[in-house]
Amino acid sequence: MEEKKKRIYVAGHRGMVGSAIVRALNVRGYADIVTRTHAELDLTNQAQVADFFASERIDEVYLAAAKVGGIHANATYPAEFIYQNLMIETNVIHQAWKTGINKLLFLGSSCIYPRLATQPMAENALLTGPLEPTNEPYAIAKIAGIKLCESYNRQYGTDYRSVMPTNLYGPGDNYHPENSHVIPALIRRFHEAKHASSKEVVIWGTGTPKREFLYVDDMADASVYVMELEREAYDLHTRPMQSHINVGTGEDITIRELAEAVKETVGFMGALVFDADKPDGAPRKLMDVSNLAGMGWTAKTSLMSGLKRTYEHFQNPDSTNSSE
């Protein structure tokens, strides 16, 4: 394989998405990948970020660093979610421009769209209605990231792109009992219930909301694909003030169906109980991925295959079942 010479900084390389992007870059022959842990570089610290970019001679940036969490975490720490994400985005994007970096990919989230957006959610649904209250601070920060990229492109001629993934899962996810997203939370709950021989597992909400899920290595593949596109091809499917691209599978399932799929994957034999007193979140979140399909990319990993790989990794974090 020919080694590609670009010097690439992946911000957030220890996270689920960032680590998958590093894997995807390695597979494509990119060898000069720059990473920093939080202890080495605090991306909310303007001076540290400025010093880093001034000294590292970066060619391209993948901005995957973020403070993330599920409904409980977003509701409990709203100030931290909006402050830390705004600071990370502002510092990295501004210093990338200031040091002459022309290419950057910003990773956002499907929560940027209105709570009751028409389904499936197309890119032009952005800023057309109120956001889901349970994660509004995080969503506002991600919208700001998109607009930062667009504003620097319009004023300075940079090529800063944004991709908006649907709900992601896979190796490297956060399995915290309270602050995790739905798939890792379910995997942990079913795994612990199986080993405790529990008779039932309680699931938050009614089980009726529908969600779309994308395996993280597919997201990383899409990210590098979008970054490598010629600018003319990217511009053909975007506009200067609506330049983000949805990334997903284009298919969704109910939380009940998801719980049944995780239960099967883990091998839990007990019953499912739904706690309707707990919040459901948005009723449906399905991405319109026709723009990305028009660019030539579609998801490859089925949900059951992705869940199987994810559970294997949960049991053995050092495994290599996901091209690690």
PDB file of C-alpha atoms in Angstrom:
ATOM      1  CA  MET A   1       0.000   0.000   0.000  1.00  0.00           C
ATOM      2  CA  GLU A   2       1.283   3.429  -0.925  1.00  0.00           C
ATOM      3  CA  GLU A   3       1.934   5.588   2.109  1.00  0.00           C
ATOM      4  CA  LYS A   4       0.078   8.893   1.939  1.00  0.00           C
ATOM      5  CA  LYS A   5       2.122  11.883   3.009  1.00  0.00           C
ATOM      6  CA  LYS A   6      -0.406  14.214   4.612  1.00  0.00           C
ATOM      7  CA  ARG A   7       0.125  15.037   8.283  1.00  0.00           C
ATOM      8  CA  ILE A   8      -3.289  14.591   9.890  1.00  0.00           C
ATOM      9  CA  TYR A   9      -4.444  15.596  13.354  1.00  0.00           C
ATOM     10  CA  VAL A  10      -7.302  13.541  14.788  1.00  0.00           C
ATOM     11  CA  ALA A  11      -8.798  15.419  17.745  1.00  0.00           C
ATOM     12  CA  GLY A  12     -10.459  12.982  20.132  1.00  0.00           C
ATOM     13  CA  HIS A  13      -8.523   9.896  19.029  1.00  0.00           C
ATOM     14  CA  ARG A  14      -9.296   8.022  22.265  1.00  0.00           C
ATOM     15  CA  GLY A  15     -13.039   8.333  21.794  1.00  0.00           C
ATOM     16  CA  MET A  16     -15.199   5.858  19.942  1.00  0.00           C
ATOM     17  CA  VAL A  17     -15.379   7.906  16.726  1.00  0.00           C
ATOM     18  CA  GLY A  18     -11.849   9.301  16.829  1.00  0.00           C
ATOM     19  CA  SER A  19     -10.272   5.887  17.322  1.00  0.00           C
ATOM     20  CA  ALA A  20     -12.331   4.520  14.420  1.00  0.00           C
ATOM     21  CA  ILE A  21     -11.133   7.406  12.218  1.00  0.00           C
ATOM     22  CA  VAL A  22      -7.535   6.572  13.087  1.00  0.00           C
ATOM     23  CA  ARG A  23      -8.211   2.962  12.047  1.00  0.00           C
ATOM     24  CA  ALA A  24      -9.794   4.100   8.786  1.00  0.00           C
ATOM     25  CA  LEU A  25      -6.887   6.414   7.993  1.00  0.00           C
ATOM     26  CA  ASN A  26      -4.361   3.676   8.695  1.00  0.00           C
ATOM     27  CA  VAL A  27      -6.195   1.289   6.369  1.00  0.00           C
ATOM     28  CA  ARG A  28      -5.946   3.892   3.595  1.00  0.00           C
ATOM     29  CA  GLY A  29      -2.219   4.339   4.025  1.00  0.00           C
ATOM     30  CA  TYR A  30      -2.067   7.535   6.069  1.00  0.00           C
ATOM     31  CA  ALA A  31       0.881   7.008   8.393  1.00  0.00           C
ATOM     32  CA  ASP A  32       1.612  10.493   9.758  1.00  0.00           C
ATOM     33  CA  ILE A  33      -1.267  10.826  12.208  1.00  0.00           C
ATOM     34  CA  VAL A  34      -0.929  13.277  15.091  1.00  0.00           C
ATOM     35  CA  THR A  35      -2.812  12.627  18.332  1.00  0.00           C
ATOM     36  CA  ARG A  36      -2.853  14.087  21.831  1.00  0.00           C
ATOM     37  CA  THR A  37      -4.506  12.872  25.011  1.00  0.00           C
ATOM     38  CA  HIS A  38      -6.531  15.288  27.130  1.00  0.00           C
ATOM     39  CA  ALA A  39      -3.665  15.337  29.644  1.00  0.00           C
ATOM     40  CA  GLU A  40      -1.282  16.397  26.882  1.00  0.00           C
ATOM     41  CA  LEU A  41      -3.612  18.960  25.268  1.00  0.00           C
ATOM     42  CA  ASP A  42      -6.737  20.520  26.774  1.00  0.00           C
ATOM     43  CA  LEU A  43      -8.769  21.579  23.741  1.00  0.00           C
ATOM     44  CA  THR A  44     -10.842  23.984  25.857  1.00  0.00           C
ATOM     45  CA  ASN A  45      -7.635  25.922  26.618  1.00  0.00           C
ATOM     46  CA  GLN A  46      -7.057  28.540  23.918  1.00  0.00           C
ATOM     47  CA  ALA A  47      -3.342  29.043  24.647  1.00  0.00           C
ATOM     48  CA  GLN A  48      -2.586  25.316  24.620  1.00  0.00           C
ATOM     49  CA  VAL A  49      -4.412  24.808  21.327  1.00  0.00           C
ATOM     50  CA  ALA A  50      -2.631  27.796  19.758  1.00  0.00           C
ATOM     51  CA  ASP A  51       0.781  26.468  20.822  1.00  0.00           C
ATOM     52  CA  PHE A  52      -0.048  22.993  19.515  1.00  0.00           C
ATOM     53  CA  PHE A  53      -1.080  24.139  16.041  1.00  0.00           C
ATOM     54  CA  ALA A  54       1.816  26.592  15.792  1.00  0.00           C
ATOM     55  CA  SER A  55       4.347  23.804  16.390  1.00  0.00           C
ATOM     56  CA  GLU A  56       2.931  20.726  14.635  1.00  0.00           C
ATOM     57  CA  ARG A  57       2.731  21.594  10.878  1.00  0.00           C
ATOM     58  CA  ILE A  58      -0.669  19.926  10.410  1.00  0.00           C
ATOM     59  CA  ASP A  59      -2.149  19.471   6.891  1.00  0.00           C
ATOM     60  CA  GLU A  60      -5.655  18.270   7.778  1.00  0.00           C
ATOM     61  CA  VAL A  61      -7.848  18.035  10.883  1.00  0.00           C
ATOM     62  CA  TYR A  62     -10.594  15.596  11.895  1.00  0.00           C
ATOM     63  CA  LEU A  63     -12.464  17.250  14.757  1.00  0.00           C
ATOM     64  CA  ALA A  64     -14.008  14.299  16.597  1.00  0.00           C
ATOM     65  CA  ALA A  65     -13.325  15.564  20.125  1.00  0.00           C
ATOM     66  CA  ALA A  66     -16.451  16.385  22.122  1.00  0.00           C
ATOM     67  CA  LYS A  67     -18.150  16.018  25.479  1.00  0.00           C
ATOM     68  CA  VAL A  68     -20.861  13.442  24.844  1.00  0.00           C
ATOM     69  CA  GLY A  69     -23.476  11.502  26.779  1.00  0.00           C
ATOM     70  CA  GLY A  70     -27.035  10.223  26.863  1.00  0.00           C
ATOM     71  CA  ILE A  71     -30.278  11.798  28.091  1.00  0.00           C
ATOM     72  CA  HIS A  72     -29.338  11.601  31.771  1.00  0.00           C
ATOM     73  CA  ALA A  73     -25.918  13.165  31.278  1.00  0.00           C
ATOM     74  CA  ASN A  74     -27.265  15.960  29.075  1.00  0.00           C
ATOM     75  CA  ALA A  75     -30.020  16.782  31.567  1.00  0.00           C
ATOM     76  CA  THR A  76     -27.624  16.739  34.534  1.00  0.00           C
ATOM     77  CA  TYR A  77     -24.698  18.694  33.061  1.00  0.00           C
ATOM     78  CA  PRO A  78     -26.156  21.131  30.481  1.00  0.00           C
ATOM     79  CA  ALA A  79     -23.651  23.909  31.220  1.00  0.00           C
ATOM     80  CA  GLU A  80     -20.703  21.554  30.803  1.00  0.00           C
ATOM     81  CA  PHE A  81     -22.087  20.220  27.527  1.00  0.00           C
ATOM     82  CA  ILE A  82     -22.538  23.612  25.889  1.00  0.00           C
ATOM     83  CA  TYR A  83     -19.396  25.256  27.297  1.00  0.00           C
ATOM     84  CA  GLN A  84     -16.905  22.480  26.652  1.00  0.00           C
ATOM     85  CA  ASN A  85     -18.145  21.724  23.151  1.00  0.00           C
ATOM     86  CA  LEU A  86     -18.219  25.381  22.130  1.00  0.00           C
ATOM     87  CA  MET A  87     -14.695  25.904  23.435  1.00  0.00           C
ATOM     88  CA  ILE A  88     -13.301  22.814  21.691  1.00  0.00           C
ATOM     89  CA  GLU A  89     -14.828  23.783  18.348  1.00  0.00           C
ATOM     90  CA  THR A  90     -13.886  27.441  18.536  1.00  0.00           C
ATOM     91  CA  ASN A  91     -10.295  26.805  19.554  1.00  0.00           C
ATOM     92  CA  VAL A  92      -9.577  24.046  17.046  1.00  0.00           C
ATOM     93  CA  ILE A  93     -11.295  25.633  14.032  1.00  0.00           C
ATOM     94  CA  HIS A  94      -9.835  29.080  14.641  1.00  0.00           C
ATOM     95  CA  GLN A  95      -6.288  27.838  15.194  1.00  0.00           C
ATOM     96  CA  ALA A  96      -6.523  25.555  12.171  1.00  0.00           C
ATOM     97  CA  TRP A  97      -7.323  28.594  10.042  1.00  0.00           C
ATOM     98  CA  LYS A  98      -4.736  30.766  11.771  1.00  0.00           C
ATOM     99  CA  THR A  99      -1.939  28.292  11.006  1.00  0.00           C
ATOM    100  CA  GLY A 100      -2.932  27.903   7.344  1.00  0.00           C
ATOM    101  CA  ILE A 101      -4.739  24.550   7.472  1.00  0.00           C
ATOM    102  CA  ASN A 102      -7.152  24.531   4.556  1.00  0.00           C
ATOM    103  CA  LYS A 103      -8.943  21.195   5.178  1.00  0.00           C
ATOM    104  CA  LEU A 104     -10.916  20.211   8.267  1.00  0.00           C
ATOM    105  CA  LEU A 105     -13.776  17.819   8.952  1.00  0.00           C
ATOM    106  CA  PHE A 106     -16.131  18.630  11.829  1.00  0.00           C
ATOM    107  CA  LEU A 107     -18.233  15.830  13.300  1.00  0.00           C
ATOM    108  CA  GLY A 108     -21.623  16.862  14.619  1.00  0.00           C
ATOM    109  CA  SER A 109     -24.756  14.955  15.601  1.00  0.00           C
ATOM    110  CA  SER A 110     -28.295  14.255  14.394  1.00  0.00           C
ATOM    111  CA  CYS A 111     -29.602  16.101  17.469  1.00  0.00           C
ATOM    112  CA  ILE A 112     -29.014  19.387  15.585  1.00  0.00           C
ATOM    113  CA  TYR A 113     -32.425  18.926  13.962  1.00  0.00           C
ATOM    114  CA  PRO A 114     -35.761  20.082  15.416  1.00  0.00           C
ATOM    115  CA  ARG A 115     -37.478  17.673  17.779  1.00  0.00           C
ATOM    116  CA  LEU A 116     -40.464  17.317  15.449  1.00  0.00           C
ATOM    117  CA  ALA A 117     -38.605  17.609  12.147  1.00  0.00           C
ATOM    118  CA  THR A 118     -40.196  15.943   9.140  1.00  0.00           C
ATOM    119  CA  GLN A 119     -38.931  12.376   8.849  1.00  0.00           C
ATOM    120  CA  PRO A 120     -36.528  11.418   7.416  1.00  0.00           C
ATOM    121  CA  MET A 121     -34.573  14.532   8.417  1.00  0.00           C
ATOM    122  CA  ALA A 122     -32.921  16.255   5.469  1.00  0.00           C
ATOM    123  CA  GLU A 123     -30.085  18.740   5.815  1.00  0.00           C
ATOM    124  CA  ASN A 124     -32.462  21.639   5.075  1.00  0.00           C
ATOM    125  CA  ALA A 125     -34.401  20.890   8.305  1.00  0.00           C
ATOM    126  CA  LEU A 126     -31.682  22.654  10.306  1.00  0.00           C
ATOM    127  CA  LEU A 127     -32.966  25.686  12.272  1.00  0.00           C
ATOM    128  CA  THR A 128     -36.583  25.170  11.237  1.00  0.00           C
ATOM    129  CA  GLY A 129     -38.030  24.467  14.711  1.00  0.00           C
ATOM    130  CA  PRO A 130     -37.417  23.919  18.446  1.00  0.00           C
ATOM    131  CA  LEU A 131     -34.815  21.374  19.496  1.00  0.00           C
ATOM    132  CA  GLU A 132     -35.280  18.349  21.756  1.00  0.00           C
ATOM    133  CA  PRO A 133     -35.108  19.900  25.289  1.00  0.00           C
ATOM    134  CA  THR A 134     -33.174  17.004  26.827  1.00  0.00           C
ATOM    135  CA  ASN A 135     -30.065  17.700  24.727  1.00  0.00           C
ATOM    136  CA  GLU A 136     -30.553  21.274  23.531  1.00  0.00           C
ATOM    137  CA  PRO A 137     -27.229  22.641  24.920  1.00  0.00           C
ATOM    138  CA  TYR A 138     -25.238  19.938  23.116  1.00  0.00           C
ATOM    139  CA  ALA A 139     -27.234  20.483  19.915  1.00  0.00           C
ATOM    140  CA  ILE A 140     -26.677  24.247  20.014  1.00  0.00           C
ATOM    141  CA  ALA A 141     -22.932  23.678  20.344  1.00  0.00           C
ATOM    142  CA  LYS A 142     -22.926  21.319  17.361  1.00  0.00           C
ATOM    143  CA  ILE A 143     -24.926  23.780  15.257  1.00  0.00           C
ATOM    144  CA  ALA A 144     -22.359  26.417  16.167  1.00  0.00           C
ATOM    145  CA  GLY A 145     -19.619  24.099  14.915  1.00  0.00           C
ATOM    146  CA  ILE A 146     -21.295  23.813  11.532  1.00  0.00           C
ATOM    147  CA  LYS A 147     -21.683  27.569  11.318  1.00  0.00           C
ATOM    148  CA  LEU A 148     -18.070  28.133  12.356  1.00  0.00           C
ATOM    149  CA  CYS A 149     -16.930  25.960   9.440  1.00  0.00           C
ATOM    150  CA  GLU A 150     -19.269  27.710   7.019  1.00  0.00           C
ATOM    151  CA  SER A 151     -18.259  31.171   8.211  1.00  0.00           C
ATOM    152  CA  TYR A 152     -14.530  30.503   7.816  1.00  0.00           C
ATOM    153  CA  ASN A 153     -15.189  29.043   4.363  1.00  0.00           C
ATOM    154  CA  ARG A 154     -17.169  32.103   3.298  1.00  0.00           C
ATOM    155  CA  GLN A 155     -14.738  34.666   4.689  1.00  0.00           C
ATOM    156  CA  TYR A 156     -11.383  32.967   4.169  1.00  0.00           C
ATOM    157  CA  GLY A 157     -11.936  30.403   1.413  1.00  0.00           C
ATOM    158  CA  THR A 158     -11.106  27.383   3.582  1.00  0.00           C
ATOM    159  CA  ASP A 159     -12.452  23.910   2.864  1.00  0.00           C
ATOM    160  CA  TYR A 160     -13.984  23.005   6.232  1.00  0.00           C
ATOM    161  CA  ARG A 161     -16.656  20.323   5.973  1.00  0.00           C
ATOM    162  CA  SER A 162     -19.211  18.943   8.433  1.00  0.00           C
ATOM    163  CA  VAL A 163     -20.742  15.489   8.755  1.00  0.00           C
ATOM    164  CA  MET A 164     -23.733  14.764  10.981  1.00  0.00           C
ATOM    165  CA  PRO A 165     -23.869  11.132  12.130  1.00  0.00           C
ATOM    166  CA  THR A 166     -26.961   9.401  13.373  1.00  0.00           C
ATOM    167  CA  ASN A 167     -26.736   7.432  16.653  1.00  0.00           C
ATOM    168  CA  LEU A 168     -23.390   5.639  16.709  1.00  0.00           C
ATOM    169  CA  TYR A 169     -22.312   2.469  18.472  1.00  0.00           C
ATOM    170  CA  GLY A 170     -19.357   0.112  18.423  1.00  0.00           C
ATOM    171  CA  PRO A 171     -15.921  -0.561  19.934  1.00  0.00           C
ATOM    172  CA  GLY A 172     -14.732   2.111  22.348  1.00  0.00           C
ATOM    173  CA  ASP A 173     -18.213   3.191  23.437  1.00  0.00           C
ATOM    174  CA  ASN A 174     -18.996   4.440  26.946  1.00  0.00           C
ATOM    175  CA  TYR A 175     -20.702   1.801  29.090  1.00  0.00           C
ATOM    176  CA  HIS A 176     -21.263   3.981  32.166  1.00  0.00           C
ATOM    177  CA  PRO A 177     -24.473   2.842  33.922  1.00  0.00           C
ATOM    178  CA  GLU A 178     -25.987   6.358  33.911  1.00  0.00           C
ATOM    179  CA  ASN A 179     -24.166   8.489  31.321  1.00  0.00           C
ATOM    180  CA  SER A 180     -24.082   6.168  28.311  1.00  0.00           C
ATOM    181  CA  HIS A 181     -26.146   6.084  25.110  1.00  0.00           C
ATOM    182  CA  VAL A 182     -28.860   3.515  24.519  1.00  0.00           C
ATOM    183  CA  ILE A 183     -26.953   0.639  22.870  1.00  0.00           C
ATOM    184  CA  PRO A 184     -24.023   0.494  25.316  1.00  0.00           C
ATOM    185  CA  ALA A 185     -26.450   0.970  28.212  1.00  0.00           C
ATOM    186  CA  LEU A 186     -28.538  -1.964  27.002  1.00  0.00           C
ATOM    187  CA  ILE A 187     -25.492  -4.155  26.382  1.00  0.00           C
ATOM    188  CA  ARG A 188     -24.249  -3.571  29.907  1.00  0.00           C
ATOM    189  CA  ARG A 189     -27.671  -4.092  31.478  1.00  0.00           C
ATOM    190  CA  PHE A 190     -28.379  -7.327  29.601  1.00  0.00           C
ATOM    191  CA  HIS A 191     -24.854  -8.641  30.204  1.00  0.00           C
ATOM    192  CA  GLU A 192     -25.060  -8.015  33.948  1.00  0.00           C
ATOM    193  CA  ALA A 193     -28.588  -9.418  34.111  1.00  0.00           C
ATOM    194  CA  LYS A 194     -27.497 -12.578  32.283  1.00  0.00           C
ATOM    195  CA  HIS A 195     -24.641 -13.209  34.693  1.00  0.00           C
ATOM    196  CA  ALA A 196     -26.870 -12.455  37.690  1.00  0.00           C
ATOM    197  CA  SER A 197     -29.587 -14.793  36.340  1.00  0.00           C
ATOM    198  CA  SER A 198     -32.095 -11.932  36.629  1.00  0.00           C
ATOM    199  CA  LYS A 199     -35.675 -12.541  35.591  1.00  0.00           C
ATOM    200  CA  GLU A 200     -36.149  -9.170  33.890  1.00  0.00           C
ATOM    201  CA  VAL A 201     -34.433  -6.040  32.593  1.00  0.00           C
ATOM    202  CA  VAL A 202     -36.088  -2.633  32.919  1.00  0.00           C
ATOM    203  CA  ILE A 203     -35.828  -0.302  29.907  1.00  0.00           C
ATOM    204  CA  TRP A 204     -36.339   3.466  30.158  1.00  0.00           C
ATOM    205  CA  GLY A 205     -39.421   4.830  28.374  1.00  0.00           C
ATOM    206  CA  THR A 206     -42.225   3.217  26.452  1.00  0.00           C
ATOM    207  CA  GLY A 207     -40.141   1.489  23.809  1.00  0.00           C
ATOM    208  CA  THR A 208     -42.069   3.208  21.011  1.00  0.00           C
ATOM    209  CA  PRO A 209     -39.604   5.926  19.843  1.00  0.00           C
ATOM    210  CA  LYS A 210     -37.753   5.028  16.665  1.00  0.00           C
ATOM    211  CA  ARG A 211     -34.023   5.440  16.233  1.00  0.00           C
ATOM    212  CA  GLU A 212     -31.422   4.891  13.542  1.00  0.00           C
ATOM    213  CA  PHE A 213     -28.058   3.337  14.424  1.00  0.00           C
ATOM    214  CA  LEU A 214     -24.760   3.372  12.532  1.00  0.00           C
ATOM    215  CA  TYR A 215     -21.744   1.209  13.311  1.00  0.00           C
ATOM    216  CA  VAL A 216     -18.820   3.457  14.212  1.00  0.00           C
ATOM    217  CA  ASP A 217     -16.385   2.010  11.666  1.00  0.00           C
ATOM    218  CA  ASP A 218     -18.925   2.829   8.946  1.00  0.00           C
ATOM    219  CA  MET A 219     -19.009   6.392  10.289  1.00  0.00           C
ATOM    220  CA  ALA A 220     -15.223   6.588  10.144  1.00  0.00           C
ATOM    221  CA  ASP A 221     -15.230   5.225   6.597  1.00  0.00           C
ATOM    222  CA  ALA A 222     -17.782   7.864   5.587  1.00  0.00           C
ATOM    223  CA  SER A 223     -15.757  10.609   7.277  1.00  0.00           C
ATOM    224  CA  VAL A 224     -12.586   9.820   5.364  1.00  0.00           C
ATOM    225  CA  TYR A 225     -14.607   9.356   2.170  1.00  0.00           C
ATOM    226  CA  VAL A 226     -16.135  12.834   2.524  1.00  0.00           C
ATOM    227  CA  MET A 227     -12.767  14.372   3.412  1.00  0.00           C
ATOM    228  CA  GLU A 228     -11.127  12.863   0.327  1.00  0.00           C
ATOM    229  CA  LEU A 229     -13.821  14.053  -2.082  1.00  0.00           C
ATOM    230  CA  GLU A 230     -12.794  16.718  -4.547  1.00  0.00           C
ATOM    231  CA  ARG A 231     -14.146  20.080  -3.494  1.00  0.00           C
ATOM    232  CA  GLU A 232     -16.279  20.343  -6.620  1.00  0.00           C
ATOM    233  CA  ALA A 233     -18.008  17.051  -5.761  1.00  0.00           C
ATOM    234  CA  TYR A 234     -18.675  18.185  -2.186  1.00  0.00           C
ATOM    235  CA  ASP A 235     -19.901  21.613  -3.290  1.00  0.00           C
ATOM    236  CA  LEU A 236     -22.263  19.989  -5.816  1.00  0.00           C
ATOM    237  CA  HIS A 237     -24.299  18.506  -2.936  1.00  0.00           C
ATOM    238  CA  THR A 238     -24.081  21.426  -0.480  1.00  0.00           C
ATOM    239  CA  ARG A 239     -24.532  25.173  -0.263  1.00  0.00           C
ATOM    240  CA  PRO A 240     -22.311  27.777   1.461  1.00  0.00           C
ATOM    241  CA  MET A 241     -24.812  28.223   4.324  1.00  0.00           C
ATOM    242  CA  GLN A 242     -26.072  24.626   4.364  1.00  0.00           C
ATOM    243  CA  SER A 243     -22.897  22.653   3.945  1.00  0.00           C
ATOM    244  CA  HIS A 244     -23.300  19.731   6.363  1.00  0.00           C
ATOM    245  CA  ILE A 245     -23.869  16.151   5.231  1.00  0.00           C
ATOM    246  CA  ASN A 246     -25.996  13.543   7.018  1.00  0.00           C
ATOM    247  CA  VAL A 247     -24.387  10.153   7.692  1.00  0.00           C
ATOM    248  CA  GLY A 248     -26.541   7.164   8.559  1.00  0.00           C
ATOM    249  CA  THR A 249     -28.138   3.981   7.282  1.00  0.00           C
ATOM    250  CA  GLY A 250     -31.458   5.503   6.212  1.00  0.00           C
ATOM    251  CA  GLU A 251     -33.326   2.872   8.289  1.00  0.00           C
ATOM    252  CA  ASP A 252     -34.682   2.990  11.858  1.00  0.00           C
ATOM    253  CA  ILE A 253     -36.229   0.661  14.445  1.00  0.00           C
ATOM    254  CA  THR A 254     -38.188   1.104  17.676  1.00  0.00           C
ATOM    255  CA  ILE A 255     -36.391   1.040  21.018  1.00  0.00           C
ATOM    256  CA  ARG A 256     -38.372  -2.101  21.814  1.00  0.00           C
ATOM    257  CA  GLU A 257     -37.048  -3.782  18.660  1.00  0.00           C
ATOM    258  CA  LEU A 258     -33.538  -2.618  19.538  1.00  0.00           C
ATOM    259  CA  ALA A 259     -33.852  -4.018  23.059  1.00  0.00           C
ATOM    260  CA  GLU A 260     -34.965  -7.368  21.635  1.00  0.00           C
ATOM    261  CA  ALA A 261     -31.966  -7.361  19.264  1.00  0.00           C
ATOM    262  CA  VAL A 262     -29.502  -6.606  22.082  1.00  0.00           C
ATOM    263  CA  LYS A 263     -31.171  -9.197  24.311  1.00  0.00           C
ATOM    264  CA  GLU A 264     -30.670 -11.800  21.557  1.00  0.00           C
ATOM    265  CA  THR A 265     -27.061 -10.721  20.957  1.00  0.00           C
ATOM    266  CA  VAL A 266     -26.139 -10.948  24.639  1.00  0.00           C
ATOM    267  CA  GLY A 267     -28.098 -14.139  25.233  1.00  0.00           C
ATOM    268  CA  PHE A 268     -30.287 -12.879  28.086  1.00  0.00           C
ATOM    269  CA  MET A 269     -33.251 -15.204  28.646  1.00  0.00           C
ATOM    270  CA  GLY A 270     -35.426 -13.051  30.947  1.00  0.00           C
ATOM    271  CA  ALA A 271     -38.242 -10.599  30.284  1.00  0.00           C
ATOM    272  CA  LEU A 272     -38.254  -6.975  29.116  1.00  0.00           C
ATOM    273  CA  VAL A 273     -40.091  -4.379  31.228  1.00  0.00           C
ATOM    274  CA  PHE A 274     -40.583  -0.805  29.989  1.00  0.00           C
ATOM    275  CA  ASP A 275     -40.707   2.043  32.537  1.00  0.00           C
ATOM    276  CA  ALA A 276     -43.074   4.557  30.946  1.00  0.00           C
ATOM    277  CA  ASP A 277     -42.380   7.079  33.739  1.00  0.00           C
ATOM    278  CA  LYS A 278     -38.894   7.648  32.301  1.00  0.00           C
ATOM    279  CA  PRO A 279     -38.377  10.042  29.350  1.00  0.00           C
ATOM    280  CA  ASP A 280     -38.529   8.804  25.781  1.00  0.00           C
ATOM    281  CA  GLY A 281     -36.702  11.689  24.113  1.00  0.00           C
ATOM    282  CA  ALA A 282     -37.666  12.617  20.555  1.00  0.00           C
ATOM    283  CA  PRO A 283     -40.368  10.363  19.029  1.00  0.00           C
ATOM    284  CA  ARG A 284     -38.341   9.629  15.896  1.00  0.00           C
ATOM    285  CA  LYS A 285     -34.902  10.469  14.506  1.00  0.00           C
ATOM    286  CA  LEU A 286     -34.242   9.149  11.023  1.00  0.00           C
ATOM    287  CA  MET A 287     -31.691  10.743   8.716  1.00  0.00           C
ATOM    288  CA  ASP A 288     -32.227  11.467   5.039  1.00  0.00           C
ATOM    289  CA  VAL A 289     -28.926  10.184   3.639  1.00  0.00           C
ATOM    290  CA  SER A 290     -29.670  10.751  -0.042  1.00  0.00           C
ATOM    291  CA  ASN A 291     -27.019  13.482  -0.319  1.00  0.00           C
ATOM    292  CA  LEU A 292     -24.268  11.154   0.866  1.00  0.00           C
ATOM    293  CA  ALA A 293     -25.581   8.350  -1.344  1.00  0.00           C
ATOM    294  CA  GLY A 294     -25.401  10.801  -4.246  1.00  0.00           C
ATOM    295  CA  MET A 295     -21.741  11.336  -3.382  1.00  0.00           C
ATOM    296  CA  GLY A 296     -21.180   7.583  -3.686  1.00  0.00           C
ATOM    297  CA  TRP A 297     -21.205   6.272  -0.091  1.00  0.00           C
ATOM    298  CA  THR A 298     -23.639   3.968   1.754  1.00  0.00           C
ATOM    299  CA  ALA A 299     -23.387   2.093   5.064  1.00  0.00           C
ATOM    300  CA  LYS A 300     -22.082  -1.479   4.969  1.00  0.00           C
ATOM    301  CA  THR A 301     -22.643  -3.007   8.443  1.00  0.00           C
ATOM    302  CA  SER A 302     -26.038  -4.454   9.420  1.00  0.00           C
ATOM    303  CA  LEU A 303     -27.350  -3.802  12.924  1.00  0.00           C
ATOM    304  CA  MET A 304     -27.130  -7.444  14.030  1.00  0.00           C
ATOM    305  CA  SER A 305     -23.594  -7.764  12.694  1.00  0.00           C
ATOM    306  CA  GLY A 306     -22.580  -4.512  14.372  1.00  0.00           C
ATOM    307  CA  LEU A 307     -24.166  -5.536  17.684  1.00  0.00           C
ATOM    308  CA  LYS A 308     -22.330  -8.867  17.585  1.00  0.00           C
ATOM    309  CA  ARG A 309     -18.961  -7.156  17.035  1.00  0.00           C
ATOM    310  CA  THR A 310     -19.739  -4.562  19.697  1.00  0.00           C
ATOM    311  CA  TYR A 311     -20.661  -7.173  22.307  1.00  0.00           C
ATOM    312  CA  GLU A 312     -17.528  -9.153  21.510  1.00  0.00           C
ATOM    313  CA  HIS A 313     -15.494  -5.995  22.062  1.00  0.00           C
ATOM    314  CA  PHE A 314     -17.363  -5.240  25.299  1.00  0.00           C
ATOM    315  CA  GLN A 315     -16.336  -8.643  26.625  1.00  0.00           C
ATOM    316  CA  ASN A 316     -12.793  -8.381  25.293  1.00  0.00           C
ATOM    317  CA  PRO A 317     -11.727  -4.733  24.773  1.00  0.00           C
ATOM    318  CA  ASP A 318      -8.365  -5.843  23.358  1.00  0.00           C
ATOM    319  CA  SER A 319      -9.969  -7.835  20.542  1.00  0.00           C
ATOM    320  CA  THR A 320      -9.426  -6.917  16.907  1.00  0.00           C
ATOM    321  CA  ASN A 321     -12.846  -7.793  15.475  1.00  0.00           C
ATOM    322  CA  SER A 322     -13.415  -4.240  14.207  1.00  0.00           C
ATOM    323  CA  SER A 323     -10.249  -3.680  12.174  1.00  0.00           C
ATOM    324  CA  GLU A 324      -8.471  -2.205  15.172  1.00  0.00           C
TER     325      GLU A 324
END
